[in-house]
Coordinates of C-alpha atoms in Angstrom, one line a residue:
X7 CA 139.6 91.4 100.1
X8 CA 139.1 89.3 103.2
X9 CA 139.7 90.3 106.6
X10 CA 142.0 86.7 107.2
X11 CA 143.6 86.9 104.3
X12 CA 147.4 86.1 105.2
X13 CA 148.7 86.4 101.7
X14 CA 148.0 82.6 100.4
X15 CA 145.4 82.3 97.5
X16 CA 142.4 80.5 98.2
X17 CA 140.9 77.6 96.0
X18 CA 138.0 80.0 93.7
X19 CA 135.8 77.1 94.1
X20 CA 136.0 76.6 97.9
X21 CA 136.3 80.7 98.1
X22 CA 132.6 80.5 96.1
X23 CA 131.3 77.6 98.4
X24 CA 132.5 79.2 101.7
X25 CA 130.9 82.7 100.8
X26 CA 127.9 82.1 99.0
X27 CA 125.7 84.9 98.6
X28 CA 126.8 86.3 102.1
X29 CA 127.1 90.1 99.7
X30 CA 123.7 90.3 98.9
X31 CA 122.2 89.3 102.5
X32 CA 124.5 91.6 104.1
X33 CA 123.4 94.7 102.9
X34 CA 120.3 94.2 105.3
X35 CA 123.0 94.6 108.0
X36 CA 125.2 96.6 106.2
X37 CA 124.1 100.3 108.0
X38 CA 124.2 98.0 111.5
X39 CA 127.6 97.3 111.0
X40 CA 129.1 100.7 110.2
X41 CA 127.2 101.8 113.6
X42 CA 128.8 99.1 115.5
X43 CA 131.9 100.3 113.9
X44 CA 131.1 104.1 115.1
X45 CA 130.9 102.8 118.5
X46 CA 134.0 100.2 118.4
X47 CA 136.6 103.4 117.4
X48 CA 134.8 105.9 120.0
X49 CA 135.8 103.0 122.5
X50 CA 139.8 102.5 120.9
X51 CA 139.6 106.3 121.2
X52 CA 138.9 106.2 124.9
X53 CA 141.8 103.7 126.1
X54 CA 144.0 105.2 123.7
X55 CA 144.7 102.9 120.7
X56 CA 143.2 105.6 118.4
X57 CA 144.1 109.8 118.6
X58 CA 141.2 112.6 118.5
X59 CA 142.2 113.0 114.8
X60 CA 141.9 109.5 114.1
X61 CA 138.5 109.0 115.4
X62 CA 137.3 111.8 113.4
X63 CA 138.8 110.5 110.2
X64 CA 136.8 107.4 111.0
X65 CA 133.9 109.1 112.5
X66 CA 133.8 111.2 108.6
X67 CA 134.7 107.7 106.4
X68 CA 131.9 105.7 108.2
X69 CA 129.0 108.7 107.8
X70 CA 130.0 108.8 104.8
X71 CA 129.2 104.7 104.4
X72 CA 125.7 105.5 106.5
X73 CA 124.7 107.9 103.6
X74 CA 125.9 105.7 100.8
X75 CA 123.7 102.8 102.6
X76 CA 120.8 105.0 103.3
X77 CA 120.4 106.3 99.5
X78 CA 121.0 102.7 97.9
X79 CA 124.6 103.4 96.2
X80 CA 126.5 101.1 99.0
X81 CA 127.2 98.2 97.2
X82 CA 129.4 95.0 98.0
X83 CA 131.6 94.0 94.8
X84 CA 132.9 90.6 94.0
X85 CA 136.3 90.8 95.3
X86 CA 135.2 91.4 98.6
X87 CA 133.6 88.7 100.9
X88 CA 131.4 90.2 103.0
X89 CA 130.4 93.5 104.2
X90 CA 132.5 94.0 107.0
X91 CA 135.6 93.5 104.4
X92 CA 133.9 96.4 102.2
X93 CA 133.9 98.4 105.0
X94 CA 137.2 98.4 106.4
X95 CA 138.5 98.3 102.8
X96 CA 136.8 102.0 101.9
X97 CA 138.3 103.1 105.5
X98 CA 141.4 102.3 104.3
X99 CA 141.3 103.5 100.9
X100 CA 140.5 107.2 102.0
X101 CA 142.2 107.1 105.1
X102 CA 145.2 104.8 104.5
X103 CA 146.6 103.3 108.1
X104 CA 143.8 104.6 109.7
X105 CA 141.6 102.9 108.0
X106 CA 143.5 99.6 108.5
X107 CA 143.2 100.4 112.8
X108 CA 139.6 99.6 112.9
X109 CA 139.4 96.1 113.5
X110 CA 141.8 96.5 116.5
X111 CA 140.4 94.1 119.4
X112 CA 138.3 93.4 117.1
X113 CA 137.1 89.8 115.5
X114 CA 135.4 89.5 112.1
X115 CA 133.1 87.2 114.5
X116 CA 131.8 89.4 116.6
X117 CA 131.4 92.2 114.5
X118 CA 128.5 90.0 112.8
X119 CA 127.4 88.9 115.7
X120 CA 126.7 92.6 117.3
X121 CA 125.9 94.1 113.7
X122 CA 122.8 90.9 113.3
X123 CA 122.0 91.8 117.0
X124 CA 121.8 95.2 116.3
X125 CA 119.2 94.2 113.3
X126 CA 117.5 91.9 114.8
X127 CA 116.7 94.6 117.9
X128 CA 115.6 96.8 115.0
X129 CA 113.3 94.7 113.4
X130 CA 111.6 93.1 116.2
X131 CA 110.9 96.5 117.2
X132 CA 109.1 97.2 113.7
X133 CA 107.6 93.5 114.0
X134 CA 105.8 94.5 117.5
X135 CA 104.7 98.0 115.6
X136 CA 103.4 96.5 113.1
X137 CA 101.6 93.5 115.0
X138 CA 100.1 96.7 117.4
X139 CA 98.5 98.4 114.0
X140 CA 97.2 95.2 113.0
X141 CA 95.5 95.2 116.8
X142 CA 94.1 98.0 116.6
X143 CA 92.4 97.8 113.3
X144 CA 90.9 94.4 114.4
X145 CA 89.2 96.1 117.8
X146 CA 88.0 99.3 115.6
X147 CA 86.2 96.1 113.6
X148 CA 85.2 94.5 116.6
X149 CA 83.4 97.9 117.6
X150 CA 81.9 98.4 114.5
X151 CA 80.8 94.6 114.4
X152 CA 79.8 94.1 117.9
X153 CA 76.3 93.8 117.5
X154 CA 76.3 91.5 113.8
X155 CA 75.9 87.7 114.8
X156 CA 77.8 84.9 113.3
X157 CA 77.4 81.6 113.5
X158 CA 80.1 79.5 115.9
X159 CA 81.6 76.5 115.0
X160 CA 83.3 73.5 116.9
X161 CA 84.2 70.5 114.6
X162 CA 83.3 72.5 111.3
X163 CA 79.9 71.9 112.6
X164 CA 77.4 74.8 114.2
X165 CA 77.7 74.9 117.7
X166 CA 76.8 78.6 119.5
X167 CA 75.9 81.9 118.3
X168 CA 78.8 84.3 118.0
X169 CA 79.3 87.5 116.6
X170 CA 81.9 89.6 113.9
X171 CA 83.0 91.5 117.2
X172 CA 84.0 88.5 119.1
X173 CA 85.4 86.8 115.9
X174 CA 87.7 90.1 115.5
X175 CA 88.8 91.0 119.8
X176 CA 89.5 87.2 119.5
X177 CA 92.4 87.4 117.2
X178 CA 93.1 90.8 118.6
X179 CA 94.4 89.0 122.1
X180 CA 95.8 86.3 120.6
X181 CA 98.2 88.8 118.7
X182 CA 98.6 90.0 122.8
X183 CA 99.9 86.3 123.4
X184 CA 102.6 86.8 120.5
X185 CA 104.1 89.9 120.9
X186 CA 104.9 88.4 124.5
X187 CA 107.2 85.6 123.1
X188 CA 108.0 88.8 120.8
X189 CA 108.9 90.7 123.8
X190 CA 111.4 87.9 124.9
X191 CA 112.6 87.9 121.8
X192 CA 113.9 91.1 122.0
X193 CA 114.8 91.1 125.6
X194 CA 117.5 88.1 124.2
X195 CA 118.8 89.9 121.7
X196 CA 119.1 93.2 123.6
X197 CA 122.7 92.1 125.1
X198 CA 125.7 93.7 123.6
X199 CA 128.4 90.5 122.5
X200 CA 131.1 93.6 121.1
X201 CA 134.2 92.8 122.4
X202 CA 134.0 88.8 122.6
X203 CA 136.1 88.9 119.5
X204 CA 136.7 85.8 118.0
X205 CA 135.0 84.3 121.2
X206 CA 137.5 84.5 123.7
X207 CA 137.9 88.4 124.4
X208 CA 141.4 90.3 124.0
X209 CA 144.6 91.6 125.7
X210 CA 143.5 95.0 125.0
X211 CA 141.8 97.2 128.2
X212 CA 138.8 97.5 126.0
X213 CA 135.5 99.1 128.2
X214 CA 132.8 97.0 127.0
X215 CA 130.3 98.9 129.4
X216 CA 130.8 102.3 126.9
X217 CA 130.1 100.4 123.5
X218 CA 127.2 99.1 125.6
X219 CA 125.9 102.6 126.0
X220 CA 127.1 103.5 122.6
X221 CA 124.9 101.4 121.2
X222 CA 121.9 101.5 123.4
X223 CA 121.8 97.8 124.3
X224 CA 119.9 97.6 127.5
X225 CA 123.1 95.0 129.0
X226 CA 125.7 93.3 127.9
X227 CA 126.9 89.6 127.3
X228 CA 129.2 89.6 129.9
X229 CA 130.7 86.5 129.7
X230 CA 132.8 86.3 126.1
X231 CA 131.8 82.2 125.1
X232 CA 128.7 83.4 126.1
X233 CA 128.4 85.8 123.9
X234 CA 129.6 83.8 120.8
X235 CA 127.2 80.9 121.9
X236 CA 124.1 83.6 121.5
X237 CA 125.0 82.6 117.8
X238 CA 122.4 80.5 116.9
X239 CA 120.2 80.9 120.4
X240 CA 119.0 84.4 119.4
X241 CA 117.9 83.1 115.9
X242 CA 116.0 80.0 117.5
X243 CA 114.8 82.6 120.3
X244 CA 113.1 85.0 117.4
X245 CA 112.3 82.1 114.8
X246 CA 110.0 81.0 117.7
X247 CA 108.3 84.4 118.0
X248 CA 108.0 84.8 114.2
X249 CA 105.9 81.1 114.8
X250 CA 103.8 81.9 117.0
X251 CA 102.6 85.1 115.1
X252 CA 103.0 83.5 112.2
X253 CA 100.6 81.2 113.2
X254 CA 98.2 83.5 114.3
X255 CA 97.8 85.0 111.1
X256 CA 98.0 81.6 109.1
X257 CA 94.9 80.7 111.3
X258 CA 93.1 84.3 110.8
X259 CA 93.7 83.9 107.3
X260 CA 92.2 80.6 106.7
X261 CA 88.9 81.4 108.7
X262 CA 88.5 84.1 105.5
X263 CA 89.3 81.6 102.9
X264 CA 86.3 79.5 104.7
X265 CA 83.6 82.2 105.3
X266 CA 84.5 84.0 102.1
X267 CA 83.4 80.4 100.3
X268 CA 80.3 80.5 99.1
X269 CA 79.3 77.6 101.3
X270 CA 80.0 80.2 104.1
X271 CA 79.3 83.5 102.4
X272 CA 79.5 85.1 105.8
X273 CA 81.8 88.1 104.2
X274 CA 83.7 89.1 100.8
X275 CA 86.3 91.5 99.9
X276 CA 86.3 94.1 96.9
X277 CA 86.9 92.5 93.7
X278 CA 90.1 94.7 93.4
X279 CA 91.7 92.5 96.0
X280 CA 90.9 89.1 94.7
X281 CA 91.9 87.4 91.9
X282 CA 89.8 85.3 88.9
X283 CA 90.2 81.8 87.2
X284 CA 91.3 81.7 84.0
X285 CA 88.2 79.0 82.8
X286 CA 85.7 80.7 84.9
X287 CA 84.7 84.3 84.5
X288 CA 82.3 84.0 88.1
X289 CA 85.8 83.0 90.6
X290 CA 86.6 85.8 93.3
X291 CA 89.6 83.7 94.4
X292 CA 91.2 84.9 98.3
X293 CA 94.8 84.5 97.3
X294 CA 96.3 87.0 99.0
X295 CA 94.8 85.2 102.0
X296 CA 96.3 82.1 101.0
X297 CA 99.3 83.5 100.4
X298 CA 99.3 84.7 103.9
X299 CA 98.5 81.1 104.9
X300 CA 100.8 79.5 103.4
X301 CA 103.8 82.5 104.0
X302 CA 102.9 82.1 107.4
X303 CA 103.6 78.8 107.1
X304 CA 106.7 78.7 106.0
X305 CA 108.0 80.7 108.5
X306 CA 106.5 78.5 111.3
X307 CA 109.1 75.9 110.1
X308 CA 111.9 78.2 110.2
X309 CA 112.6 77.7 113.9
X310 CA 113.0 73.9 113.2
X311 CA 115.5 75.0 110.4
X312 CA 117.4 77.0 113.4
X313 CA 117.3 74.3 115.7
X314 CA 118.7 71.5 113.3
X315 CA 121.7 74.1 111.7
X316 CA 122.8 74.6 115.5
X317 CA 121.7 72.2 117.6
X318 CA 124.8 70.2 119.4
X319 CA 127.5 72.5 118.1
X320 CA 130.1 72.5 120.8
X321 CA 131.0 76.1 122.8
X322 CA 133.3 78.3 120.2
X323 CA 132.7 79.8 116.8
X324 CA 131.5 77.4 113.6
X325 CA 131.1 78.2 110.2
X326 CA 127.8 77.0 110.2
X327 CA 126.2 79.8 111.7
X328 CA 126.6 81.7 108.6
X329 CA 123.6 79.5 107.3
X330 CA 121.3 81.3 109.6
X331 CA 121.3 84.6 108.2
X332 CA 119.5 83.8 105.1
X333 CA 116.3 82.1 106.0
X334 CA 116.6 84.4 109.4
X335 CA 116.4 87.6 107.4
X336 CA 113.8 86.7 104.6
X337 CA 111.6 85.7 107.1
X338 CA 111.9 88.8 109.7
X339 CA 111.4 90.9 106.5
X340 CA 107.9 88.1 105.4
X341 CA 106.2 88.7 108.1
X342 CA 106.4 92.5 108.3
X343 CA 105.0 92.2 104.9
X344 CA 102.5 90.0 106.0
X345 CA 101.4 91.9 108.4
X346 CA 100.9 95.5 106.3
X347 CA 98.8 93.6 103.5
X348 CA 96.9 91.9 105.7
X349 CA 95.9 95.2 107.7
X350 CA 95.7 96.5 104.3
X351 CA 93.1 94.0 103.3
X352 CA 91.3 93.8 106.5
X353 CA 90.1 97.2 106.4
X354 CA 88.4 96.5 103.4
X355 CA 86.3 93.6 104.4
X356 CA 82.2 93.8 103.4
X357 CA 80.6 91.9 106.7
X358 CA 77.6 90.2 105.3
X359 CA 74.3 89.7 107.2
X360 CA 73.5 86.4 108.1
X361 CA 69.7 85.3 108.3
X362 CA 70.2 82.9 111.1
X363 CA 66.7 81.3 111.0
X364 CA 68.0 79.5 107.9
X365 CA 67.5 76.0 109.1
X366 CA 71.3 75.2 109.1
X367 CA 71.4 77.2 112.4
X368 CA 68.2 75.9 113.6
X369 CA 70.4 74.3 116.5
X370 CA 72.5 77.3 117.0
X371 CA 70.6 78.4 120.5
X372 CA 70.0 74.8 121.8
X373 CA 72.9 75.9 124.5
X374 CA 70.9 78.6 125.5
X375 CA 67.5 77.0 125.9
X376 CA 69.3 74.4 127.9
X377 CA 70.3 77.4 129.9
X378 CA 67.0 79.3 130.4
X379 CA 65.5 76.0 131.4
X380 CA 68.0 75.4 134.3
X381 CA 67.1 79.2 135.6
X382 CA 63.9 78.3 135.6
X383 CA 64.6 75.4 138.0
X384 CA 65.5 72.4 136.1
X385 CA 68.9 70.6 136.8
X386 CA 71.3 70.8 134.1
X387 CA 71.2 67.0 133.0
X388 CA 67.7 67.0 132.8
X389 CA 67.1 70.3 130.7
X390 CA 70.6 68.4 128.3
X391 CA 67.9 65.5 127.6
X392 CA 65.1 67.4 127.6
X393 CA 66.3 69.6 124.7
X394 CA 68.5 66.3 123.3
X395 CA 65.2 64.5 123.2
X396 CA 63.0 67.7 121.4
X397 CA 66.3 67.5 118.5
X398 CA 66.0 64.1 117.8
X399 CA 62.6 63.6 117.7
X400 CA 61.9 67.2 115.4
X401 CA 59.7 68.9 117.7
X402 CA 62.9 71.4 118.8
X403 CA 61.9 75.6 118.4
X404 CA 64.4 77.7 119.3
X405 CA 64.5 80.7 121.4
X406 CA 67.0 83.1 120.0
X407 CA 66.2 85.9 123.0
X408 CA 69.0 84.7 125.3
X409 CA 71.7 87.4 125.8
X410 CA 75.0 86.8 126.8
X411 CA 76.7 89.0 129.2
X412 CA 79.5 87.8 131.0
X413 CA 83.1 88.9 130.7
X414 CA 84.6 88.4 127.2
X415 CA 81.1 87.1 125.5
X416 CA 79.3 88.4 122.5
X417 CA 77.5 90.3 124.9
X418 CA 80.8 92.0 126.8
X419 CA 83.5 91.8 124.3
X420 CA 85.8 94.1 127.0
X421 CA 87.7 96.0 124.0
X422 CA 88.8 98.8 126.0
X423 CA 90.3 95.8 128.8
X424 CA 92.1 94.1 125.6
X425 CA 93.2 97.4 124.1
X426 CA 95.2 98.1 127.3
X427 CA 96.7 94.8 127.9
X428 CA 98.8 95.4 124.6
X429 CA 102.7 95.7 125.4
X430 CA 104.1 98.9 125.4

């Protein structure tokens, strides 16, 4: 069941090689595909190709799909090679010629190309909803925090005071700086490509401008190569956004492996979310953290993957671009997992107290005396070696009354000014 298939059987082993397991990844765009379809015979309706009746059989076979997909009984059999040939062969089962009319101006090309932009709109939507309830849970802990130092590291070594509130609004804006790339992202893939066919348009008067609106894309690809060379640029486009947020987290994550170390022992987690060693009985291992790490990493790499399938592939459709929808799809659905365990987790988190005039920190405020001795009249290089010379030599006492006030310090964390620069 193929939508080329001219009547000449194909080698089983090249027929195995050239489909691989296109079935099972295509039920992700399986319910994109009958919509683009809705859309597609609304439009053959309009300039005539298809009758009033016709469009309603179609309009009643492909509901009919959407409920099958929405309930989990859709399913993609061996003798058919992808989901688009399913579909058109169940059209044309219950409908006969009908049925068979569907892919009129129509290219097996496109109509992956607008059913995986139509996903990828989708998901990038749920990405950037999830990312925002992630936000908002790290500024509610940034409130409730705001006031509990923490020791701040440069190098690995102690450097300033900070606090669990800056720790917490710091990631929360970084997140800001993702869903921006996020937000291009989407922009990119918001272009209807229906109607570039197998890459060079069609004969027939087809009105691209109503499948546009059919399908709520915010514009169109107007140009038709165009819109078959978006192939390959929209995955390198979102594989770059999945990155950066990917990277965000990975980073997030691996400050909790550190200060949940006992070396740190700056916070822990319930024992019902970590995991023990099978030798010893007194581990409280972070995996789930580390398995955010090291997730997160993975998809970091995937926009090099995207790059290398497609980069230097001449104008015009390849058969290389079907590699892109496996790697593409596990990861959109990784990180939205990601993200809900790691808000999950997060909420959970037991801030510990940290005695700061342990004498690992005794050098934590030598910024701040420097600070208060320049106020009081001293140049700055001169107050640097004074308080250089008092840590060398052992004599140094620090004064831990300085406050910080500023925009954005420990002492002005500016939540409310954070919350509201978040994307709508």
């Amino acid at each position: 069941m193929k939508l080329w298939d001219k009547g000449i059987s194909i080698d089983k082993k090249i027929e195995q090689f050239t489909v691989g397991n296109d079935r099972e990844i295509d039920l992700h765009i399986a319910k994109y595909d009958v919509q683009a379809s809705l859309a597609h015979a609304k439009m053959l309706q309009s300039i005539g190709v298809l009758t009033t009746e016709e469009l309603q059989q179609l309009e009643k076979g492909l509901q009919d799909l959407a409920s099958q997909i929405e309930n989990g009984t859709f399913t993609i059999d061996n003798q058919f090679e992808d989901v688009h040939s399913k579909i058109e062969f169940e059209l044309t089962k219950t409908y006969g010629d009908v049925g068979k009319k569907i892919h009129t101006a129509r290219s097996r090309n496109d109509q992956v190309l607008v059913a995986l932009q139509l996903f990828y709109k989708a998901e990038l939507i749920n990405i950037k909803s999830k990312t925002k309830d992630f936000f908002e849970t790290l500024l509610e802990l940034s409130e409730t925090y705001k006031k509990t130092l923490l020791p701040g590291y440069t190098h690995l070594q102690v450097a300033m005071p900070s606090s669990f509130g800056l720790w917490f609004s710091a990631y929360a804006e970084v997140l800001i700086d993702d869903v921006y790339v996020l937000d291009a992202a989407l922009k990119t893939v918001d272009q209807n490509p229906l109607g570039s066919a197998a890459g060079y348009g069609s004969s027939f008067a087809i009105d691209r401008q109503l499948t546009t609106q059919l399908l709520e894309f915010s514009t169109l690809k107007y140009n038709v190569v165009a819109a078959q060379m978006s192939r390959g640029k929209s995955e390198r486009t979102i594989a770059l956004a999945l990155g950066s947020l990917a990277n965000t987290l990975a980073r997030f994550a691996m400050d909790i492996c550190l200060y949940m170390s006992q070396n740190f022992g700056f916070i822990s987690f319930p024992d019902e979310l970590t995991t023990g060693s099978s030798i010893m009985p007194h581990k409280k291992n972070p995996d789930v953290f580390e398995l955010i790490r090291g997730k997160s990493n993975k998809i970091q790499a995937l926009h090099h993957e995207m790059v290398l399938i497609t980069n230097n592939l001449p104008s015009g459709y390849h058969r290389d671009y079907q590699l892109l929808k496996e790697n593409m799809i596990s990861a959109i659905m990784d990180i939205q997992d990601i993200l809900e365990i790691f808000n999950y987790s997060i909420k959970q988190i037991d801030v510990k107290s940290i005695d700061l005039n342990d004498g690992k920190y005794q050098y934590l405020f030598t910024v701040d005396n420097i600070n208060t001795l320049v106020e009081n009249g001293m140049s700055f290089r001169e107050a640097y070696q004074k308080i250089g010379g008092d840590v060398q030599n052992g004599t140094y006492k620090p004064d831990t009354s300085k406050e910080h006030t500023h925009i954005g310090s420990i002492g002005n964390l500016c939540l409310e000014e954070i919350k509201n620069k978040f994307p709508e």
